[in-house]
C-alpha cells in the first residue's frame, strides 16, 4: 500500500541483485541523493517501463461505458432490499464510469437521489436531482424526480421554492396537453399533503430544545504562536543534538488543551486494499466498498453523494468545488496516471503530489538551490555526526540570498510554518535506508517522471506549461527525498468508523486509516511509548491535545504507533528501530526493560488451582505462597490461541444473527478462561464485549450492560482510565443504558464518557455531540 506492489518490488530487487558489484557500490556509496537518483535512473530500461505499464494496466481507473448499466442494476437490487447505503455506493460507482451528458450518468444520479431521499438526506438528494437534470434526464421521467424535489423542499421547510417548482411543473404540463388531467390531480394532492407536513414540522421545531445545538464552543488555540502559527502559545520549538527538533511546554498545560491544529501540507487518500482485477469478465466490475467510494479524494470528507472526475473513474469528490480545486492543484497531472500511481504505492503518490503542490510556492527555485547547494553536505545526511534524530543547520532562500537560519525549516525570522520549505527539511535518513530500497524508490520516481514527461509532450497545452521536462532530474531528486522522508514522517490520517448494526443500536467503533499525509509541524513531535498527547482528525486537519497534565518545560510527546498498552517492550523497540532508526528510552521502556519476566496484566496467566498470578519465563510457577503449581508457557499460549479462535467463531455467529449459539459458545469460553487467564486479560475483554453485543441484539439491556462493564475493566487495565479506548467503551455503555432507559446509570456513564472523550476529541466532535443529545433527551423525558 505505502510501497510499490510486490511484483514491481521483486522485479527491481532482482534487477539490483544482477547489477555488477561496481555499479552497486557506486550507488551505495553515493554522497548525495542527486547522485543516487542520476545513477539509478540511468539504469531504467524501456523493458522495465513496459513491465511497469503492464502492472498498471490491471487497475480499472478509466471510464468504462459498459459499467454504468451494470452498477445501476446492482444498485437497484440493493434498493429493493431497502439497503439504501449499499445502493448509493453502487450508483456512485456507475456515475464514476459514465461520460458526462449521457443517459447513463443522469439515470444513475436520479436513482441515487431516490436512495438519498429514503435516508432523509434531502440536501444531497436535491443536488443529485439537479445533476440528473443537468446531464439530460429524459423528459418523460421528469415529473417523478420533480415530485421528489418538491418533497425534499417541503421537508426542508423551503415552501416557496416548493410552490414554484409545482407551478413550473404545472405550466410544463399545460404546454403539453398530451398529459392526462389525472396527473394534475395527483400533483395537487401531493402538494396539499406536503403543505400539511411542513406545518407539522414547524410546530415540532418550535418545541425542540435548543440545548441540542452546540453547548459550548471549542476551546481554540490559547493565543497565536508567533514562532509556529498553527501551535498554541504554550509550546515552543527547541533543538539540541540529541533530540533534534522538538516541542516543549512553555507553561503548565491541562488535559484536553489544544496544542496543535495543522492542515496537512499534502495528503493522499488510501484507496483501500484493492488488487488489480484482471480475472475474467465475470467480476470485472468491483462491487466492494472501498475508502474511495466513501471519502472525498481531496478533503477526505465522508459523503454518499460523490461527484467523479470527468476524466477518470478513481478520483471522486464530495462536491464540484473540491473536484475543481483538486484539478487545479494536482489532479490535472495525476488524472491519466491512476494505474501507475496505484502500482507505485502511496509514498510515491504523496511524493509526486508534494512536488506538484510546491509549484504554487514558487518552490522550483527553492528546490534547485537547496538540492544543488545543500547536496554536498546537509541534504543527504545532516545527522551524520550525531546518530540520533537531529538536524542541525539549514538554509533558506530570501530575496535570492541564502541565509543561515538556526533551525532547519524555519524562515529568516525563525518562523516555522506548514509550507514546502518545512517539508523539504524533514529528514530523509538517507544513510539508514538499504541500497536496494533507495534503488527501488529512485527507479519508481524515475519511471513516474518519464510518464509525466510523456503525458506532457502528448498534449501540447499552452495553458499548462510542462513543469517537469526542463528540470526533470531536479524534481526527481525532490520526489526521491520525499519518498525517503515518508518512512519516518508519514502521518496516517485516521477516522473512527462505526460498525454497529441497525437493530441493536450499540455502535462499535474502530479506527481506520483513511489517508497518508505530511504535517511538518506534527512531525516536530518526538516519540514516547506513553505519550502525553492525543491526536485526532477532521477532514485533513490534525488536532493534537494534551492527554494529561504537562508541566512547564516538559517535552510534548506523541506515539508513533508502538504504544505500551498494545505492545511489549521488545516488540516496540524492534519496530521503532526498523522504521524510525532509534532506540526508545522513554520512561516506560526503561522501566519495562528491567522487569522482563512479569508481563502486563492484560497478558497475564493465573494459577488453575489457587487463582494467583503465574510468573516466570518458559516455565511459569504460581505466585501463591502455599501452591507449587507450575506450567509451561507454550502450553498456556496454545490455550489462549484456541480461545481466540473460538471467540472469532462466536463473532461470526453474531454477525449472522445466530445469537443464542454465539452466547453459548462465549459462555463456554469464559468458563475456560477463568481457569487460567487473569480477569483483566485482553481475550477475556473480547469475550465480555461480544457477550454484551449479543445481549444487546436480544434487547436484554441489563445483561448486556453487566458484560460491558466487565469489558470496561479490561480496557481500563490495559489502556488506562482516561484513554481514548476507555472513552469509546464508556460511550457504548452509555448507549446501552440509554436504550434500556436506565436513566441514572445512563446519565452517570454519559458524564464519564464525556469527560474522557473531551480530552481527546474536543467539544465539537461527533461523539460529544451524540452524548449531549442523549443527555438532553433523558433530562427532558418524564419521570417514570
Ligand atoms: Zn471534498
Ligand atoms: Zn481524473
Ligand atoms: Zn518507549
Ligand atoms: Zn496456585
Coordinates of N, CA, C and O and ligand atoms in Angstrom, one line a residue, residues 309 311-312 315 327 331 335, ligand 2:
X309 N -14.5 12.7 -11.1 CA -13.7 13.5 -12.1 C -14.2 13.1 -13.5 O -14.7 12.0 -13.8
X311 N -12.6 12.9 -16.1 CA -11.6 12.2 -17.0 C -11.3 10.7 -16.5 O -10.7 10.0 -17.2
X312 N -11.6 10.4 -15.2 CA -11.2 9.1 -14.8 C -12.3 8.5 -13.8 O -13.2 9.3 -13.5
X315 N -11.0 9.0 -9.2 CA -11.0 10.2 -8.3 C -12.4 10.7 -8.2 O -13.1 11.2 -9.1
X327 N -8.3 19.5 -9.3 CA -7.9 19.6 -10.7 C -6.8 20.7 -10.9 O -5.7 20.4 -11.4
X331 N -4.6 17.3 -9.7 CA -5.2 16.2 -10.5 C -5.1 16.3 -12.0 O -5.1 15.3 -12.7
X335 N -4.4 12.7 -13.2 CA -5.6 12.0 -13.8 C -5.2 10.9 -14.7 O -5.8 9.8 -14.5
Ligands
LIG2 ZN1 -9.3 12.2 -13.1

